[in-house]
Coordinates of C-alpha atoms in Angstrom, one line a residue:
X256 CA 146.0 223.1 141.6
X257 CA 149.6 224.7 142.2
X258 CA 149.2 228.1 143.9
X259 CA 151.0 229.8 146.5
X260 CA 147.5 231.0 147.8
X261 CA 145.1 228.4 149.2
X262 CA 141.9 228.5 151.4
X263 CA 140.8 225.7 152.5
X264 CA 136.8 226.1 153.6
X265 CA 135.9 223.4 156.4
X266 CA 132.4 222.4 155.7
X267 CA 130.0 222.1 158.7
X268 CA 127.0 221.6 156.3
X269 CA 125.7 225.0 155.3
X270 CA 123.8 225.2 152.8
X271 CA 126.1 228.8 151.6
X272 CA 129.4 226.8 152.1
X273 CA 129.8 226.6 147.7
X274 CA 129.1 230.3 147.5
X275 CA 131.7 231.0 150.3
X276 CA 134.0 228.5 147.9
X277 CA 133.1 230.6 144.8
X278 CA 133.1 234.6 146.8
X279 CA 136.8 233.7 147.6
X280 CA 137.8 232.5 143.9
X281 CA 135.9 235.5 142.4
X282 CA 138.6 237.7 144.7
X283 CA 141.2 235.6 142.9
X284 CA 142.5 232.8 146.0
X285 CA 141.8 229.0 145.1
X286 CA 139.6 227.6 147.9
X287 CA 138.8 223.9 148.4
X288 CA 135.9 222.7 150.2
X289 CA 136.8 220.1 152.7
X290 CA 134.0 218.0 155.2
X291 CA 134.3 218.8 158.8
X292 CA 135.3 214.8 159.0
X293 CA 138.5 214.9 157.1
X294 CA 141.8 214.4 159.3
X295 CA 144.0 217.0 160.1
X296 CA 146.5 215.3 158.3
X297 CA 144.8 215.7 154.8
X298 CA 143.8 219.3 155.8
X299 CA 148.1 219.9 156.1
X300 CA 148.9 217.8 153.1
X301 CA 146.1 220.9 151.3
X302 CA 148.5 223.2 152.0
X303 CA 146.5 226.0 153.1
X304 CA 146.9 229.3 153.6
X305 CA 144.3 229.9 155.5
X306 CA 141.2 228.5 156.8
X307 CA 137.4 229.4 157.0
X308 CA 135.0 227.5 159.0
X309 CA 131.1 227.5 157.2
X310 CA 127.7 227.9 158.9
X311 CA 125.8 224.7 159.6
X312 CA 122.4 223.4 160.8
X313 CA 123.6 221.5 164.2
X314 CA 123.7 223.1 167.6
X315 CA 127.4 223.4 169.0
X316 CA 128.1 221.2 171.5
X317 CA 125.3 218.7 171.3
X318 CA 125.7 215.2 170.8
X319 CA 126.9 213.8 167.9
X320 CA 127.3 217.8 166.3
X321 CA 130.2 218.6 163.9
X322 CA 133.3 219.3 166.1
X323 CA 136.9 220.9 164.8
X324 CA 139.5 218.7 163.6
X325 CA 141.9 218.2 166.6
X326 CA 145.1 220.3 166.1
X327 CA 143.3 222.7 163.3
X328 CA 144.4 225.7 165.6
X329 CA 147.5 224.6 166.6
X330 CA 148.3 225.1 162.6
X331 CA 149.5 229.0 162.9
X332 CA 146.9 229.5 160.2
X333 CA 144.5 232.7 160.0
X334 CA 141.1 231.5 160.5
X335 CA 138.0 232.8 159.7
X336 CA 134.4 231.7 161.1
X337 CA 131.4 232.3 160.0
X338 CA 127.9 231.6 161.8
X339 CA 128.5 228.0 163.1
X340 CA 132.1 228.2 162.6
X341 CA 131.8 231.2 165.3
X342 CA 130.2 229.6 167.9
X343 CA 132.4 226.8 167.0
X344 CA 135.4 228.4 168.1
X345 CA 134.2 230.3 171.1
X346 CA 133.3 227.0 172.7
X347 CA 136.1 225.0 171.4
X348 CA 138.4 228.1 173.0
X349 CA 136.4 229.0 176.6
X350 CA 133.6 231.1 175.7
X351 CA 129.8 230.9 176.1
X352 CA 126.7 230.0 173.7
X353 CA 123.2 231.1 174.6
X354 CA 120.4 228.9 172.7
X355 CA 118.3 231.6 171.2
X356 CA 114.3 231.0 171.8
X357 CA 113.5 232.0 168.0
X358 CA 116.1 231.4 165.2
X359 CA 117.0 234.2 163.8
X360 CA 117.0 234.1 160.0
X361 CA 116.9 237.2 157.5
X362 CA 118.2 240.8 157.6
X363 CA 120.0 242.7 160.9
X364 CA 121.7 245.9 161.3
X365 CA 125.3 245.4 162.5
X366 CA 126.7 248.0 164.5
X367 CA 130.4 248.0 164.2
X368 CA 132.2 248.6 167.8
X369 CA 135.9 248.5 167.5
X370 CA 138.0 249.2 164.7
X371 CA 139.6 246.5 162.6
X372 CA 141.4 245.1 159.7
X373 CA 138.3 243.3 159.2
X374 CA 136.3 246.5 158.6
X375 CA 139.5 248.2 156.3
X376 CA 137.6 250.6 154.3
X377 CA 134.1 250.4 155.5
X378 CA 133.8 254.2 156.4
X379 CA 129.9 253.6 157.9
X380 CA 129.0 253.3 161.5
X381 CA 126.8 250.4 160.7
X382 CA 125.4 248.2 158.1
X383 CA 122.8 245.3 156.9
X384 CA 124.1 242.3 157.1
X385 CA 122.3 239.1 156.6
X386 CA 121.6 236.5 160.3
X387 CA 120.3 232.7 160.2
X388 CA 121.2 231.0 163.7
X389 CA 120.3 229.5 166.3
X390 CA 122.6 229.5 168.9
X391 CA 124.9 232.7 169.6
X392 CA 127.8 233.5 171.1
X393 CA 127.1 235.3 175.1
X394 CA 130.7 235.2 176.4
X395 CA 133.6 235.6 173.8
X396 CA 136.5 233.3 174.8
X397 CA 139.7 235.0 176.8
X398 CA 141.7 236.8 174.4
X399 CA 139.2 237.7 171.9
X400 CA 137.6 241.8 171.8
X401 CA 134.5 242.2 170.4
X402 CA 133.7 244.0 167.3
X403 CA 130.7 244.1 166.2
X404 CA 126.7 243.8 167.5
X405 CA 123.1 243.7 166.9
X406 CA 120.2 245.3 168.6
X407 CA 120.0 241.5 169.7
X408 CA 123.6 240.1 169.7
X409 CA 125.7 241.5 172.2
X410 CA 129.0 239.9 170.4
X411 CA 128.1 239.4 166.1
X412 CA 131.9 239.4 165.8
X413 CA 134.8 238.9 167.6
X414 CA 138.5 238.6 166.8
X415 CA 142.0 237.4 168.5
X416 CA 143.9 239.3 166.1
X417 CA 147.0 238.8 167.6
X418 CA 146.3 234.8 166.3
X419 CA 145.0 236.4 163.5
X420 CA 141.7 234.2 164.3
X421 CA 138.3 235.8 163.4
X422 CA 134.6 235.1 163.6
X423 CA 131.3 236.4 162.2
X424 CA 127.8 235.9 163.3
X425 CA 126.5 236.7 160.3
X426 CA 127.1 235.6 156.3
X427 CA 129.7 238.1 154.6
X428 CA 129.3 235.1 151.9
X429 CA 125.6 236.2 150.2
X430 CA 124.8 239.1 148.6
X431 CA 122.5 240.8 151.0
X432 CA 124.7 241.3 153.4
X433 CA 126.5 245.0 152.8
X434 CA 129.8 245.2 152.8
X435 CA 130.1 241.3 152.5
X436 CA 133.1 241.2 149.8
X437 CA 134.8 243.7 151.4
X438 CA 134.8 241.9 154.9
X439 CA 136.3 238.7 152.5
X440 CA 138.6 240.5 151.1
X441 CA 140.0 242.1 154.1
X442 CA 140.2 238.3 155.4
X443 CA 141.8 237.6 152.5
X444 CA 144.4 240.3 151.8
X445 CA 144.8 242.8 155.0
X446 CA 144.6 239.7 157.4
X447 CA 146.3 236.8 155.5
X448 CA 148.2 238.5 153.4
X449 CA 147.1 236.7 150.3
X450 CA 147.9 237.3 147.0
X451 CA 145.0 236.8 144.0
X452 CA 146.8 234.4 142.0
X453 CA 144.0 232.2 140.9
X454 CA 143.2 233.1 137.3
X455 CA 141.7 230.9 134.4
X456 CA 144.8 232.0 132.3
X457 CA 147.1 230.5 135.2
X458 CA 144.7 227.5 135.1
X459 CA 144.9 226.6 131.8
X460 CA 148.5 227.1 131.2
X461 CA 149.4 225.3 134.8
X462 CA 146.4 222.3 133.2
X463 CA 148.2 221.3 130.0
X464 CA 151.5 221.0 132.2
X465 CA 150.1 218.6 134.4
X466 CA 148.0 216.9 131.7
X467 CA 151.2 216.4 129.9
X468 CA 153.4 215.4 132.1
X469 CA 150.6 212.7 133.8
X470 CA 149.9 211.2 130.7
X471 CA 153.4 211.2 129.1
X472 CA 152.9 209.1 125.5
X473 CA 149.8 207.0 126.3
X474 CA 146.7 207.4 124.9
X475 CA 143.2 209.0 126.7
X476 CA 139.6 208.4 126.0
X477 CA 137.2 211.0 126.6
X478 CA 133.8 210.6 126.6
X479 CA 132.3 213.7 125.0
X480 CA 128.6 215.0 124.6
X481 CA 129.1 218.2 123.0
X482 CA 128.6 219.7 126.7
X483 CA 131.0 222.5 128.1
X484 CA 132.4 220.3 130.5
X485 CA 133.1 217.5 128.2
X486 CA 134.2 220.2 125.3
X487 CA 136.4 222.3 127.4
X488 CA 138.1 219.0 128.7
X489 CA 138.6 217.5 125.4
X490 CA 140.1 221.7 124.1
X491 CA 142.7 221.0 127.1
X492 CA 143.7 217.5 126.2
X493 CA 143.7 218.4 122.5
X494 CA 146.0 220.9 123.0
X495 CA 148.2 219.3 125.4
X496 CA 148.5 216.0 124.1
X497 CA 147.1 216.3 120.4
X498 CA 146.6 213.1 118.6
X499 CA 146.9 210.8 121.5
X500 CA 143.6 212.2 122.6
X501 CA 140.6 210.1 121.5
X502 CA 136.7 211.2 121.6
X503 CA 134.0 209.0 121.8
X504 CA 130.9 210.4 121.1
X505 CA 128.3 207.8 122.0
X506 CA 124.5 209.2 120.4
X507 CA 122.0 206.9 123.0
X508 CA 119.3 209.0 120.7
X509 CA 118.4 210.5 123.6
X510 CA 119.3 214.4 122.6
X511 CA 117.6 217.2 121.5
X512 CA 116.5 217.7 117.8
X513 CA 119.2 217.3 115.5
X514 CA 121.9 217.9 118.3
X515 CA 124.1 214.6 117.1
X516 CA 124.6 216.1 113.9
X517 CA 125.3 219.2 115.2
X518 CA 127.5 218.5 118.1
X519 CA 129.6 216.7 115.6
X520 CA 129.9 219.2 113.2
X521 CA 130.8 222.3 115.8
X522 CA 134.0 219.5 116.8
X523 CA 135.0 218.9 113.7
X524 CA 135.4 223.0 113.0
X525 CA 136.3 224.1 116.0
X526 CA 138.8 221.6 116.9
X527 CA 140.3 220.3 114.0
X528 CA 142.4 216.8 113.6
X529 CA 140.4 216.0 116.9
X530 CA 140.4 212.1 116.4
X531 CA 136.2 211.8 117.3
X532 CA 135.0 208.0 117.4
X533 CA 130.8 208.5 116.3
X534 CA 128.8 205.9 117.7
X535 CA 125.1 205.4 117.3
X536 CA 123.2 203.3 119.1
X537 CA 120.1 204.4 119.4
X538 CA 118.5 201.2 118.6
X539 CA 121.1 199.8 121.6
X540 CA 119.2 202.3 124.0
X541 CA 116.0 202.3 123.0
X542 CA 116.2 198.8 123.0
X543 CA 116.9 198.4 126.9
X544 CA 114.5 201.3 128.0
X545 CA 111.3 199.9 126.3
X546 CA 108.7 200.1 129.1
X547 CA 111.0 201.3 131.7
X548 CA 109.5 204.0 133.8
X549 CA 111.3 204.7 137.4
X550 CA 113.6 207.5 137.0
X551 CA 116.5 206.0 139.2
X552 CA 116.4 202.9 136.8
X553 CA 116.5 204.9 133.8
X554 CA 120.1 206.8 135.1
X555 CA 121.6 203.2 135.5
X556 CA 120.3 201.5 132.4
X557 CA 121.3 204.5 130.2
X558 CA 124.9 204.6 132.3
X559 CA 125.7 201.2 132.5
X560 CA 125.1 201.1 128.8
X561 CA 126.7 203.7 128.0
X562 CA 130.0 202.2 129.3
X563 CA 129.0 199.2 127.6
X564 CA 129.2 201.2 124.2
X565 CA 132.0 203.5 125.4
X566 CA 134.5 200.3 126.8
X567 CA 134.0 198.0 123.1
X568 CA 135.0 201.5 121.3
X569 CA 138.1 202.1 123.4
X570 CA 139.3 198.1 123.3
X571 CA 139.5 198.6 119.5
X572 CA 141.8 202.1 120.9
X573 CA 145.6 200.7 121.6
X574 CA 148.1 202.1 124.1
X575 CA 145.2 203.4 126.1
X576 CA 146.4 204.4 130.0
X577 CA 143.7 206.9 130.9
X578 CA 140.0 207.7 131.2
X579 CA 139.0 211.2 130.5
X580 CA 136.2 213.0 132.2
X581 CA 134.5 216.1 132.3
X582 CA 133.8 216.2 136.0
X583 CA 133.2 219.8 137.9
X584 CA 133.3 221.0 141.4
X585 CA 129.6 220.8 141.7
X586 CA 129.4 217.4 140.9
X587 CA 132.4 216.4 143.3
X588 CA 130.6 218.3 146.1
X589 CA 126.7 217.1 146.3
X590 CA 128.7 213.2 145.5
X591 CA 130.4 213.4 148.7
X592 CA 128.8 215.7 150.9
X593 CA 129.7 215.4 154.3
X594 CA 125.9 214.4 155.8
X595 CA 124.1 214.4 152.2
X596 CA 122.1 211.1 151.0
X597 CA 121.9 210.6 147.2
X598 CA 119.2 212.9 145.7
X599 CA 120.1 210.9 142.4
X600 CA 122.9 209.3 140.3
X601 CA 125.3 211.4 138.9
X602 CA 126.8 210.5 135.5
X603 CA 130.4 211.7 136.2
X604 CA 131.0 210.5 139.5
X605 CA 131.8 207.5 140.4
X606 CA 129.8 203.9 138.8
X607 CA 132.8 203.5 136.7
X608 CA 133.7 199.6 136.6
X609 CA 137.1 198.7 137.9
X610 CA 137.6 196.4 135.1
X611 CA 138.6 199.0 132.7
X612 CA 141.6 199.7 134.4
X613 CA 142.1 203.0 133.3
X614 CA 143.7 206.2 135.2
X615 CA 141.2 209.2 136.0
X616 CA 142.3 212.5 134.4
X617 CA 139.5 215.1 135.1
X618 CA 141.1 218.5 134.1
X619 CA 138.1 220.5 135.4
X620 CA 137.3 218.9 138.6
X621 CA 138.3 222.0 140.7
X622 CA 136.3 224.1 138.5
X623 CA 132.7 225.7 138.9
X624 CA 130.5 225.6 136.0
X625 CA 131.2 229.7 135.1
X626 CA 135.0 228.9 135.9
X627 CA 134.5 226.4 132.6
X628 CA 133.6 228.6 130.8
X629 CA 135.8 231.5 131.4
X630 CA 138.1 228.7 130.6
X631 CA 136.2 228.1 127.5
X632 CA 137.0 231.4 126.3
X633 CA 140.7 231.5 127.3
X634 CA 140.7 228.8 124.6
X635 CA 139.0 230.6 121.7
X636 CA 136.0 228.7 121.9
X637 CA 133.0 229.5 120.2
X638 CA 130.1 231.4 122.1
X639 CA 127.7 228.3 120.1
X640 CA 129.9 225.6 122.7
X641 CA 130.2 228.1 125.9
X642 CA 126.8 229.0 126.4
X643 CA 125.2 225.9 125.7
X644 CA 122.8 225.0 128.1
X645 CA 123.7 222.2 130.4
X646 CA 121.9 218.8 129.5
X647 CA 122.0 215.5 131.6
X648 CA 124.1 212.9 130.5
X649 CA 120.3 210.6 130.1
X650 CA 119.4 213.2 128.2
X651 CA 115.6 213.3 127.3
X652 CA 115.0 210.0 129.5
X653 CA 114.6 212.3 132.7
X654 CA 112.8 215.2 130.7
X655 CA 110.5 212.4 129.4
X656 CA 108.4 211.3 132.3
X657 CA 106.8 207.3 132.0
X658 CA 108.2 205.0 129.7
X659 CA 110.6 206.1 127.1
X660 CA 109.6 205.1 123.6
X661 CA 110.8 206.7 119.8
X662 CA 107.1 208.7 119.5
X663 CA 107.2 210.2 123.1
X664 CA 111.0 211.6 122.3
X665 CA 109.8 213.2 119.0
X666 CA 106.8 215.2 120.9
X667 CA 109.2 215.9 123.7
X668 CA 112.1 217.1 121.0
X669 CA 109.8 219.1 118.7
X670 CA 108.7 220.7 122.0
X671 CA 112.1 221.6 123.2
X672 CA 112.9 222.8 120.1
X673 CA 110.4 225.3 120.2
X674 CA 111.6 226.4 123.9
X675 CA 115.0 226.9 122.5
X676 CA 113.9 229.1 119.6
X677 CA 111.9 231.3 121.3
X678 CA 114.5 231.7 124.1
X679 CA 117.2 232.7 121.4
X680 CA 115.0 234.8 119.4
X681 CA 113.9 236.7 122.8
X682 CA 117.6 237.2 123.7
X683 CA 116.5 235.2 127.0
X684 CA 119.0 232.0 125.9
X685 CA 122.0 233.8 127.7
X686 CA 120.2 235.0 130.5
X687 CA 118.8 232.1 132.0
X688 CA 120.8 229.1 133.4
X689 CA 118.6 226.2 131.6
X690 CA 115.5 226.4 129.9
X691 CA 113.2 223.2 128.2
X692 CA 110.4 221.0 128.0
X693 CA 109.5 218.2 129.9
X694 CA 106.8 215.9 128.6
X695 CA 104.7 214.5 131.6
X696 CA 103.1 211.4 131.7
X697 CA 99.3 212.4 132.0
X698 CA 96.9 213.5 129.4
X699 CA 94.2 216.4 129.5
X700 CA 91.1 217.2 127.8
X701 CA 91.2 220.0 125.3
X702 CA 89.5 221.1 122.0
X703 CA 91.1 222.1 118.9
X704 CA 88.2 223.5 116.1
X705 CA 85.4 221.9 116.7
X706 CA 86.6 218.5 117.9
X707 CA 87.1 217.0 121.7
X708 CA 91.0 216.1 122.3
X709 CA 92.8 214.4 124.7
X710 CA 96.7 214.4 124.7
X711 CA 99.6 215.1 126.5
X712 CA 100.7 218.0 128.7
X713 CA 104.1 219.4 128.2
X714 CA 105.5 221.8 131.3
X715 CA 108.3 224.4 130.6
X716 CA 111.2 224.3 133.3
X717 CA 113.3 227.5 132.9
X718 CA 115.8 228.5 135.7
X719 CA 118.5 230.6 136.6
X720 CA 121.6 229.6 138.6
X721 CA 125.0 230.0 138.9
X722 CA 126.6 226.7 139.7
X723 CA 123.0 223.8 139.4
X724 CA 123.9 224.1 143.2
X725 CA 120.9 226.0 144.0
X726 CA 118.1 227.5 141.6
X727 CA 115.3 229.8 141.0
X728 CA 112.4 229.9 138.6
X729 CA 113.0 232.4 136.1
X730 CA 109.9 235.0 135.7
X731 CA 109.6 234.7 132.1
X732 CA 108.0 238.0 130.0
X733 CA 104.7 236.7 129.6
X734 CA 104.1 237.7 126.1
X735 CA 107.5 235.2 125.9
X736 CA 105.3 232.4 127.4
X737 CA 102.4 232.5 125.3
X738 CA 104.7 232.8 122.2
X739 CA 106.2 229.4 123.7
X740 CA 102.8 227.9 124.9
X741 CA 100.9 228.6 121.8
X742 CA 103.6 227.7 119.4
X743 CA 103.7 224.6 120.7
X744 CA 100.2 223.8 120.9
X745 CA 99.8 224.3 117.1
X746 CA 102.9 222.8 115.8
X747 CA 103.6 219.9 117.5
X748 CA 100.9 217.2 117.4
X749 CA 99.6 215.6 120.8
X750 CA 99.9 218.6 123.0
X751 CA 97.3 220.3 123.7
X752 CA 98.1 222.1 127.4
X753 CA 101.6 223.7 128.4
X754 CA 102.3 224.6 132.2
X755 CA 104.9 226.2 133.8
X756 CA 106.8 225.1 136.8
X757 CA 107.9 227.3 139.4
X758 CA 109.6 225.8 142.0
X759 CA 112.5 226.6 143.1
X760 CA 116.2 224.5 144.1
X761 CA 116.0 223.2 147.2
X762 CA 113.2 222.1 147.7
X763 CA 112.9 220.5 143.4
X764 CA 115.7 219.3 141.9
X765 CA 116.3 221.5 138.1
X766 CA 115.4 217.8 136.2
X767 CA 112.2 216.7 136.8
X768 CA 114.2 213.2 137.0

């Protein structure tokens, strides 16, 4: 992204680094999220403005613990750090850590001791702020005054502001902490003398610039599911590039009642002279996941598959230099996480085979999922294609625990299809993040009239979130949930029980697959 204004967030592993990432876009700066490994050379060729150091779960100064980048200092840059990042630079500059006994993890009252640009604005003495460390800072390195404490931190901020290098104990970042965006901001703005730049209307008109000038007069291919991602990426390209832009829209029959049809007649309204290439192969699919039942297995068969389909339609494509994909910042960040292990395949990252020798061009790959669609709307889209729910590029084969067969889908569709009636008629659609079925692969006793039955159980897996990053359960009206559970129950044969998950992201994943 061109912008004068650049953070650059050097993660340590915390699990608020994202919403640190997404607090500093909200106030109008790009930020990048970069792994406490990367080379100080890449960090320069970012171009950043300025630099925030994240939280993280090691101890400072143990072996084998995240460490800075050699030279990061020596950049001139204002700095910011934040839990780990604090202790970071008090013992990378000559101060003192104190291992606490108990880790310290919820709610504190900060006490502000010296007057700052960090605190521009905040007119109280003190305020809640929001802890969760271990170690703490006991002797702030020469150079540095201390600003701030606790009834059980000495130093909970400290600053060498003529370096124009700061540090918090604490997580300015979440929303319990008071005051939070204000201490950002005053990073931001008072300290580094940023300017909010970082608009979607800058975005998109700085997008179809590049996008034209990278692809020149070849063609792309885009895969498209009818997703905002994919959607939004193909409004872009249409726009930028018109007919050169082909869409293949590959139907695995693995979607949602009716949604093929559908998807294909919002594009064809809503983006007309769109050159869309319909492919079914359901049979294809279907054909491949017969009595397959392990989840990580599914993902490959379905993806490899789907290039399969995907590569034969874009051969019969001439003049064809680039691959386009609808890739987002989430999806870039849990692939390569600094000290992360796959939790499970993603469908836009990476797995593409060499042999297609096509060029990348992922227009929304710096973008979180409500940046997309703010983007969306800059683009006149319809609310119909915005605030669709997101739905995995398997589609019902992770919703569908067990074996996937053609009578399992149509239980499992019929009973999404209630979820997502309900949910719109409730006005719950737009307030929840995702919301479906998922048909599990276990059987209960029940009885309908008179008679003993035995048939499936279907769970209902509603969530709210702002980025799939991390999610909660969503508490549901229950008048909502019976509406849902007894709906389903009576209309869609072989169900006869309907739970409701509440677990939460971390520990569960949103897909049950």
């Amino acid at each position: 992204m061109s912008t004068k204004n650049k953070v650059i967030i050097i993660d340590y592993g915390a699990q608020y680094t994202q919403l640190i990432a997404r607090r500093v876009r909200e106030a109008g700066v790009y930020s990048e999220i970069m792994p406490y490994t990367a080379s100080l050379e890449s960090i320069k060729a970012a171009e950043p403005s300025a630099l925030i150091l994240s939280g993280g779960p090691d101890d400072v100064g143990e072996h084998g613990a995240p460490t800075l980048a050699p030279g990061l200092l020596e950049m001139g840059l204002p700095v910011l750090g934040i839990c780990y990042g604090m202790q970071l630079l008090a013992h990378h500059l000559g101060g003192a850590l104190t291992k606490a006994e108990n880790r310290e993890y919820g709610p504190a009252v900060l006490r502000f001791l010296q007057d700052s640009p960090l605190w521009k604005g905040i007119t109280k003495a003190e305020c809640t702020v929001w802890m969760s460390h271990g170690n703490h800072v006991s002797k702030a390195p020469s150079g540095f005054k201390v600003l701030a404490g606790t009834s059980t931190l000495a130093i909970a901020a400290m600053a060498d502001e003529q370096r124009k290098i700061y540090a918090v104990q604490f997580h300015p970042e979440v929303g319990h902490t008071e005051n939070g965006t204000d201490i950002l901001h005053n990073f931001l703005f008072t300290i580094a003398g940023l300017t909010p730049d970082w608009t979607m209307s800058s975005f998109v008109e700085d997008c179809l610039a590049r996008c034209r000038e990278l692809v020149g007069d070849k063609n792309v291919v885009l895969g498209l599911s009818g997703g905002v991602d994919s959607t939004v990426v193909a409004a872009l390209l249409h726009r930028a590039i018109g007919k050169q832009l082909h869409c293949i829209f590959v139907d695995h029959g693995l979607m949602r009642k009716n949604e093929g049809r559908q998807v294909k007649a919002t594009l064809e309204k809503y983006l007309p002279g769109l050159n869309l290439h319909y492919i079914n192969a359901q049979e294809l699919f279907l054909g491949k996941l017969a009595g397959v039942d392990d989840p990580e297995q599914k993902r490959k068969i379905i993806g490899a598959t789907f290039i399969e389909v995907f590569e034969k339609e874009a051969r019969s494509i001439r003049d064809v230099s680039f691959l386009g994909q609808g890739t987002v910042y989430p999806d870039v960040i849990e692939s390569c996480t600094p000290k992360g292990t796959v939790i499970k395949s993603h469908h836009n990252v990476g797995g593409l085979p060499e042999k297609m020798h096509l060029q990348l061009i992922e227009p929304v790959r710096e973008l979180f999922k409500d940046e997309v669609r703010k983007v969306a709307q800059e683009l006149g889209l319809p609310d119909e294609m915005i605030w669709r729910h997101p739905f995995p590029g398997p589609g019902l084969a992770v919703r569908l625990l067990g074996p996937v067969s053609e009578d399992r889908l149509d239980i499992l569709r019929e009973a999404d299809a209630i979820v997502q009636e309900e949910l719109h008629a409730s006005g719950w659609y737009r307030k929840v993040w995702q919301g479906f079925a998922v048909l599990l692969p276990l059987k209960t006793v029940g009885v309908m009239g008179d008679n003993r039955t035995y048939e499936h159980v279907v769970a209902l897996r509603i969530v709210n979130s702002v980025d799939a990053m991390t999610a909660d359960w969503t508490p549901l009206p229950y008048d909502i949930l019976g509406t849902i559970s007894r709906r389903i129950i009576n209309e869609v044969k072989g169900i006869n029980r309907v739970v409701y998950d509440i677990s939460s992201k971390p520990p569960s994943t949103i897909e049950w697959e």
